[in-house]
Coordinates of C-alpha atoms in Angstrom, one line a residue:
M65 CA -20.0 15.0 -14.4
I66 CA -17.9 13.0 -16.8
I67 CA -16.5 14.8 -20.1
D68 CA -15.0 12.7 -22.9
L69 CA -12.5 14.3 -25.1
P70 CA -11.5 11.8 -27.7
S71 CA -8.1 12.2 -29.8
T72 CA -7.5 15.2 -27.9
T73 CA -4.0 17.0 -26.6
T74 CA -2.9 18.1 -23.2
S75 CA -3.6 21.8 -24.2
Q76 CA -7.2 21.0 -25.0
L77 CA -7.5 19.3 -21.7
N78 CA -6.3 22.1 -19.7
K79 CA -8.5 24.7 -21.8
K80 CA -11.4 22.4 -21.0
L81 CA -10.5 22.3 -17.1
V82 CA -10.4 26.0 -17.0
E83 CA -13.7 26.3 -18.9
I84 CA -15.2 23.7 -16.2
R85 CA -13.8 26.0 -13.3
E86 CA -15.3 29.3 -14.6
Q87 CA -18.9 27.7 -15.4
G88 CA -19.2 25.3 -12.5
G89 CA -17.0 26.8 -9.8
Q90 CA -14.8 23.6 -9.7
V91 CA -11.4 25.0 -8.3
A92 CA -8.0 23.4 -7.6
L93 CA -7.0 25.9 -5.0
G94 CA -7.8 23.4 -2.3
R95 CA -5.9 20.4 -3.8
V96 CA -3.1 19.2 -1.6
L97 CA -1.2 17.1 -4.0
T98 CA -1.3 15.5 -7.5
L99 CA -1.8 11.8 -7.6
V100 CA -0.6 10.1 -10.7
I101 CA -2.0 6.7 -11.2
V102 CA 0.0 4.3 -13.8
A103 CA -1.7 1.4 -15.0
D104 CA -2.9 -0.7 -18.1
D105 CA -6.4 0.2 -19.7
D106 CA -8.0 -2.9 -18.4
D107 CA -11.0 -3.9 -16.1
R108 CA -9.0 -3.1 -13.0
L109 CA -8.4 0.5 -14.1
E110 CA -11.7 1.6 -12.4
E111 CA -10.9 0.0 -9.2
A112 CA -7.9 2.0 -8.8
I113 CA -9.8 5.3 -9.6
E114 CA -12.6 4.4 -7.2
A115 CA -9.7 3.8 -4.5
A116 CA -8.3 7.3 -5.4
N117 CA -11.7 9.1 -5.2
E118 CA -12.2 7.8 -1.6
A119 CA -8.8 8.6 -0.7
S120 CA -9.5 12.2 -1.9
R121 CA -12.0 12.8 0.7
E122 CA -9.2 13.0 3.2
H123 CA -6.6 14.2 0.7
P124 CA -8.4 16.6 -1.9
S125 CA -6.1 16.0 -4.9
R126 CA -5.9 16.2 -8.9
V127 CA -5.8 12.8 -10.0
I128 CA -4.2 12.0 -13.4
V129 CA -4.8 8.5 -14.7
V130 CA -2.3 7.3 -17.4
A131 CA -4.0 4.2 -19.0
K132 CA -1.6 2.6 -21.3
G133 CA -3.7 1.2 -24.1
A134 CA -2.9 -1.0 -27.3
R135 CA 0.9 -0.4 -28.4
T136 CA 0.1 -1.3 -31.9
A137 CA -2.8 1.3 -32.4
A138 CA -2.3 4.7 -34.1
P139 CA -0.8 7.3 -31.6
R140 CA -3.6 9.1 -30.1
I141 CA -4.8 10.5 -26.6
D142 CA -8.4 9.8 -25.6
G143 CA -8.9 12.2 -22.6
Q144 CA -11.5 12.2 -20.0
I145 CA -12.4 14.8 -17.2
R146 CA -14.5 13.8 -14.1
V147 CA -15.6 16.4 -11.5
G148 CA -18.2 16.4 -8.7
G149 CA -19.7 13.2 -7.7
D150 CA -17.9 11.2 -10.1
A151 CA -14.6 12.4 -8.5
G152 CA -14.9 12.1 -5.0
A153 CA -13.2 15.4 -3.5
S154 CA -10.7 15.6 -6.6
E155 CA -10.8 16.2 -10.2
V156 CA -9.9 13.1 -12.3
I157 CA -8.4 13.4 -15.7
V158 CA -7.9 10.1 -17.5
L159 CA -5.3 9.8 -20.2
R160 CA -5.5 6.9 -22.6
L161 CA -2.5 6.6 -24.5
Y162 CA -2.3 4.6 -27.5
G163 CA 0.6 3.5 -29.9
P164 CA 4.0 5.1 -29.0
L165 CA 2.4 7.2 -27.0
A166 CA 1.8 4.8 -24.4
S167 CA 5.5 4.7 -23.4
Q168 CA 5.5 8.8 -23.1
G169 CA 3.2 9.2 -20.0
Q170 CA 5.6 11.9 -18.6
S171 CA 5.2 14.1 -21.4
A172 CA 1.6 13.9 -21.4
V173 CA 1.4 14.5 -17.4
V174 CA 3.7 17.3 -16.9
P175 CA 1.4 19.9 -18.6
L176 CA -1.4 19.0 -16.2
L177 CA 0.5 19.0 -13.0
L178 CA -0.6 21.2 -10.3
P179 CA 1.9 24.2 -9.5
D180 CA 3.7 24.0 -6.2
A181 CA 1.9 20.7 -5.1
P182 CA 3.7 17.3 -4.1
I183 CA 3.5 14.6 -6.5
V184 CA 2.6 11.1 -5.8
T185 CA 2.8 8.1 -8.2
W186 CA 1.0 4.9 -7.6
W187 CA 1.4 1.8 -9.7
P188 CA -1.8 -0.3 -8.6
G189 CA -0.7 -3.4 -10.7
T190 CA 2.7 -4.3 -12.4
G191 CA 5.1 -1.4 -11.6
P192 CA 8.6 -0.6 -12.6
K193 CA 11.7 -2.5 -11.1
A194 CA 13.2 0.7 -10.0
P195 CA 10.5 3.3 -9.5
A196 CA 12.6 6.3 -8.9
K197 CA 14.3 5.6 -12.3
D198 CA 11.1 5.5 -14.1
P199 CA 10.1 8.8 -16.0
L200 CA 6.8 9.2 -13.9
G201 CA 8.6 8.1 -10.8
E202 CA 11.2 10.8 -11.5
L203 CA 8.4 13.5 -11.1
A204 CA 7.4 12.2 -7.7
Q205 CA 8.3 12.8 -4.1
R206 CA 6.4 9.7 -3.1
R207 CA 6.4 6.5 -5.3
I208 CA 3.8 3.8 -4.3
T209 CA 4.1 0.2 -5.6
D210 CA 2.3 -2.8 -4.7
S211 CA 4.1 -6.2 -4.9
A212 CA 1.1 -8.3 -4.3
A213 CA -0.2 -7.0 -7.5
E214 CA 2.7 -8.6 -9.4
K215 CA 3.1 -12.0 -11.0
A216 CA 5.8 -12.8 -8.9
P217 CA 5.5 -10.8 -5.9
I218 CA 8.4 -12.1 -3.7
R219 CA 10.8 -11.4 -6.6
A220 CA 9.1 -7.9 -7.4
L221 CA 9.6 -7.3 -3.6
T222 CA 13.4 -8.3 -3.3
T223 CA 14.2 -6.5 -6.7
R224 CA 12.7 -3.2 -5.3
A225 CA 14.7 -3.7 -2.0
K226 CA 17.7 -3.4 -4.2
S227 CA 16.7 -0.3 -6.0
Y228 CA 15.3 1.5 -3.0
V229 CA 15.5 5.1 -2.9
E230 CA 13.8 7.4 -0.2
G231 CA 10.2 8.1 -1.0
D232 CA 9.6 4.6 -2.3
T233 CA 7.1 2.4 -0.5
D234 CA 4.8 -0.7 -1.1
L235 CA 1.2 -1.4 -0.3
A236 CA 2.3 -4.8 0.9
W237 CA 4.2 -2.7 3.7
T238 CA 1.0 -0.6 4.4
R239 CA -1.2 -3.6 5.1
L240 CA 1.2 -4.5 8.1
T241 CA 0.1 -1.5 10.2
S242 CA -2.4 -3.5 12.4
W243 CA -0.1 -6.3 12.7
R244 CA 2.7 -4.4 13.9
A245 CA 0.7 -2.3 16.1
Q246 CA -0.9 -5.4 17.8
L247 CA 2.7 -7.0 18.3
V248 CA 4.0 -3.9 19.9
S249 CA 1.3 -3.6 22.2
A250 CA 1.8 -7.1 23.3
L251 CA 5.4 -6.7 24.2
D252 CA 4.2 -3.6 26.4
L253 CA 2.5 -5.8 28.7
P254 CA 4.0 -8.0 31.4
P255 CA 6.1 -10.2 31.7
H256 CA 8.7 -7.7 30.3
E257 CA 11.0 -10.3 28.8
K258 CA 13.7 -10.1 26.1
V259 CA 12.4 -11.9 22.8
T260 CA 14.8 -14.7 21.8
G261 CA 13.6 -15.6 18.4
A262 CA 10.5 -15.2 16.0
T263 CA 8.6 -17.4 13.6
V264 CA 6.5 -15.6 10.9
T265 CA 4.0 -18.0 8.9
G266 CA 2.1 -17.0 5.8
E267 CA 1.2 -17.8 2.2
A268 CA 4.4 -18.5 0.1
D269 CA 3.9 -15.7 -2.4
S270 CA 2.9 -13.0 0.4
P271 CA 5.5 -10.1 0.3
S272 CA 3.7 -8.6 3.4
T273 CA 4.8 -11.9 5.3
E274 CA 8.2 -11.2 4.3
L275 CA 8.1 -7.6 5.2
L276 CA 7.0 -8.3 8.6
A277 CA 9.6 -11.0 9.2
G278 CA 12.1 -8.3 8.0
W279 CA 10.9 -5.9 10.3
L280 CA 11.2 -8.2 13.1
A281 CA 14.5 -9.2 12.3
E282 CA 16.0 -6.0 12.0
Y283 CA 14.3 -4.4 15.3
L284 CA 14.6 -7.2 17.8
K285 CA 17.9 -8.5 16.4
V286 CA 16.9 -11.9 16.9
P287 CA 16.7 -15.0 14.5
V288 CA 13.6 -14.8 12.5
K289 CA 12.1 -17.8 10.6
R290 CA 9.9 -17.3 7.6
V291 CA 7.5 -20.5 7.3
K292 CA 5.4 -20.9 4.1
S293 CA 1.9 -21.9 4.5
T294 CA -0.4 -23.7 2.0
G295 CA -3.5 -23.7 3.7
A296 CA -4.7 -19.9 3.9
A297 CA -4.0 -16.7 2.2
G298 CA -1.7 -13.8 3.6
I299 CA -0.1 -13.7 7.0
I300 CA -1.3 -16.5 9.1
S301 CA 0.7 -16.2 12.5
V302 CA 3.7 -14.9 14.4
T303 CA 5.1 -16.3 17.3
L304 CA 7.7 -14.4 19.5
D305 CA 9.7 -16.6 21.8
R306 CA 10.4 -15.6 25.4
R307 CA 11.5 -17.4 28.4
S308 CA 8.1 -17.8 30.1
G309 CA 6.3 -18.7 27.1
P310 CA 5.6 -17.4 23.5
V311 CA 3.5 -14.5 22.5
E312 CA 1.3 -15.8 19.6
L313 CA -0.9 -14.0 17.2
H314 CA -2.8 -16.4 15.1
R315 CA -5.2 -15.3 12.2
P316 CA -6.3 -18.3 10.0
D317 CA -9.1 -16.7 8.4
G318 CA -7.9 -13.3 7.0
R319 CA -10.4 -11.7 9.4
V320 CA -10.1 -12.3 13.1
G321 CA -6.8 -12.7 15.0
T322 CA -6.3 -14.4 18.5
L323 CA -3.5 -13.1 20.9
T324 CA -2.1 -15.4 23.5
Q325 CA 0.8 -14.9 25.9
P326 CA 1.8 -15.9 29.5
G327 CA -0.1 -14.1 32.2
Q328 CA -2.5 -12.6 30.1
P329 CA -6.4 -13.5 28.9
T330 CA -6.5 -14.7 25.3
R331 CA -7.8 -11.8 23.1
R332 CA -9.4 -11.8 19.7
I333 CA -8.4 -8.9 17.5
A334 CA -10.0 -7.4 14.4
L335 CA -7.3 -8.0 11.7
Q336 CA -9.3 -7.8 8.4
R337 CA -7.2 -7.9 5.5
R338 CA -7.0 -4.1 4.2
D339 CA -8.0 -3.2 1.0
N340 CA -6.2 -0.5 -1.4
K341 CA -8.5 2.4 -0.3
D342 CA -7.7 2.3 3.1
C343 CA -3.8 1.6 2.4
L344 CA -3.8 4.6 0.1
I345 CA -5.5 6.8 2.3
E346 CA -2.7 5.9 5.2
E347 CA 0.2 6.5 2.6
L348 CA -0.8 9.9 1.5
R349 CA -0.7 11.0 5.1
R350 CA 3.0 11.4 4.8
L351 CA 5.1 12.4 2.1
D352 CA 8.7 11.9 3.8
P353 CA 10.8 9.2 3.6
D354 CA 9.7 6.0 5.5
E355 CA 12.8 4.9 7.6
V356 CA 11.0 1.8 9.0
Y357 CA 10.0 0.5 5.8
E358 CA 13.6 1.0 4.6
A359 CA 15.0 -0.7 7.6
S360 CA 12.5 -3.7 7.0
L361 CA 13.8 -4.0 3.4
N362 CA 17.3 -4.4 5.1
G363 CA 15.9 -7.1 7.4
L364 CA 14.9 -9.3 4.5
S365 CA 18.4 -10.6 4.1
K366 CA 18.4 -11.6 7.8
I367 CA 15.5 -14.1 7.9
S368 CA 15.8 -17.8 7.5
S369 CA 13.4 -20.3 5.9
G370 CA 11.4 -22.7 8.1
T371 CA 9.7 -25.9 7.3
A372 CA 6.6 -25.5 5.1
A373 CA 3.3 -25.8 7.2
K374 CA -0.4 -26.3 6.6
A375 CA -2.7 -23.7 7.9
A376 CA -4.0 -24.7 11.5
P377 CA -7.7 -24.2 12.6
A378 CA -8.5 -21.0 14.7
K379 CA -7.6 -21.4 18.2
K380 CA -10.8 -21.2 20.7
A381 CA -10.6 -18.3 23.0
A382 CA -10.1 -18.9 26.5
P383 CA -12.6 -17.5 28.9
A384 CA -11.2 -14.1 30.2
K385 CA -10.1 -13.9 34.0
K386 CA -12.0 -12.1 36.5
T387 CA -9.4 -9.6 37.1
P388 CA -9.4 -6.8 34.6
A389 CA -6.2 -6.7 32.2
K390 CA -4.7 -4.0 30.4
T391 CA -5.6 -4.0 27.0
A392 CA -3.5 -3.4 23.9
K393 CA -3.5 -0.3 21.8
S394 CA -5.9 -0.1 19.1
A395 CA -4.0 -0.2 15.5
S396 CA -4.3 2.6 13.3

């Protein structure tokens, strides 16, 4: 059910929510958090709302959407309430703010917050340089940005690294979960040798590639090269140098990776590029500071630039050995 309230106020929206709750049995008692989505009122807004609806099936929440409209229009709030099948397991309140009100999102959101529930603020598109200092970021225990959605992704990532505050995170980091799990699993297999260096290859403006290189530099304490590729999107490959030979995880097509290392059969691994829905679900599972993400931001200053490369074709998987080998752990 979708209810439109043009030229409304927050008090009228709250009154309507109470009315819906009394008439239809929609309750907010089972909501575990308030998710505030901050975005421009454009064609991509519905994609963000849909991702929040899907995430609400695991994390029931009140979703408040701050949609910034034309700054030159007369000041007004066009409200919309979505419940039932149009809101997943949540209740969605869309606030379209026009004129001077477009920059007053905090005052419009505060009266609609659930009492005693944690707050998460998500910028699915262009976000603030310092999320913790943004008025809507100040309300939240957790602040989610997406450097990959910015016009200059790498610049946005490095800027936020300088202004990092506990509770900040980035979907560019969340997209690395499968890569990190596979690399850790590979190093758990023999031969158990020290890594002496690493190379991370990916798209020139891929913030996930930068963060993966920073993570390796911070935790392996070895030289890490960041190579920019012109032939594919996102992360393409990671090579970890060891005395007996390298560990290589290569994904040229954005879907399937090939893992090779000495003494082990070549394995093909599902490494599908993750969408916003999956990343948002993962981020909402924790509201405490992400210390590993913070360490990876610190590692950005430790990586060096390598020679630009073209994406190589996918490697043909070698036939598996007859002796069964220990398999890598599945990625989360």
